[in-house]
Amino acid sequence: MKILLVALIVFLVNIPFGALRSKHKKFSLMWWIYIHIPVPIVILLRIYSDIGFALYTYPILVGAFFGGQLVGRKYFPLKKNKQ
């Protein structure tokens, strides 16, 4: 049950970062930063929720991570910069 709650939090945390990422050119510095900023948050969630780093947790949390990024990019896009 803990893993599902942590996956939901990871998903929700990544939605705004996916939206922010959508306004930058693919593979630009800010695009990479918006993908990697939530990583320490996920690590802290793993540690403080006591789910640890067991192998079975990776597919669930990686799916939630990229799912949140995708939903943020597709459904909450911000206007692109004119660069």
XYZ file of C-alpha atoms in Angstrom:
83
model
C 0.000 0.000 0.000
C 2.888 2.354 0.778
C 4.330 1.856 -2.695
C 1.064 2.995 -4.301
C 0.911 6.123 -2.149
C 4.526 6.972 -2.954
C 3.860 6.322 -6.670
C 0.895 8.701 -6.544
C 3.008 11.400 -4.893
C 5.790 10.881 -7.464
C 3.231 11.145 -10.257
C 1.746 14.369 -8.855
C 5.157 15.943 -8.198
C 6.200 15.349 -11.806
C 3.158 16.929 -13.465
C 4.346 20.547 -12.999
C 7.867 19.633 -14.122
C 6.471 18.040 -17.272
C 4.493 21.223 -17.941
C 7.593 23.364 -17.421
C 9.612 21.038 -19.645
C 7.078 21.442 -22.455
C 8.017 25.058 -23.057
C 11.685 24.345 -23.725
C 13.444 22.915 -26.736
C 14.050 19.177 -26.491
C 17.482 18.297 -25.042
C 18.189 21.897 -24.009
C 19.726 22.580 -20.593
C 16.424 23.594 -18.971
C 14.674 20.582 -20.513
C 17.207 18.285 -18.794
C 16.997 20.225 -15.530
C 13.211 19.877 -15.366
C 13.544 16.120 -15.792
C 16.178 15.771 -13.083
C 14.942 18.190 -10.373
C 12.349 15.689 -9.035
C 14.902 12.860 -8.695
C 16.111 13.898 -5.197
C 12.473 14.240 -4.136
C 11.818 10.655 -5.231
C 14.918 9.430 -3.399
C 13.810 11.181 -0.200
C 10.321 9.722 -0.556
C 11.826 6.244 -0.900
C 13.928 6.723 2.222
C 11.301 8.330 4.462
C 8.477 6.014 3.446
C 10.580 2.925 4.212
C 9.946 1.304 0.832
C 13.682 1.324 0.234
C 15.305 0.463 -3.057
C 14.007 -3.045 -3.664
C 14.013 -4.132 -7.284
C 10.225 -4.481 -7.506
C 9.744 -0.779 -6.668
C 11.646 0.518 -9.685
C 9.110 -0.228 -12.453
C 6.288 1.259 -10.386
C 8.085 4.471 -9.458
C 9.796 4.957 -12.830
C 6.399 4.537 -14.473
C 4.873 7.081 -12.103
C 7.810 9.449 -12.716
C 7.560 9.429 -16.490
C 3.772 9.211 -16.402
C 3.649 12.473 -14.439
C 6.106 14.071 -16.851
C 3.994 12.929 -19.807
C 0.692 14.126 -18.335
C 2.243 17.496 -17.497
C 3.651 17.840 -20.995
C 0.498 16.740 -22.827
C -2.335 18.118 -20.717
C -0.864 21.151 -18.946
C 1.548 22.622 -21.501
C 2.897 26.114 -21.049
C 3.483 28.497 -23.933
C 6.775 27.986 -25.707
C 9.533 30.590 -25.575
C 10.317 32.351 -28.823
C 14.010 31.466 -28.864
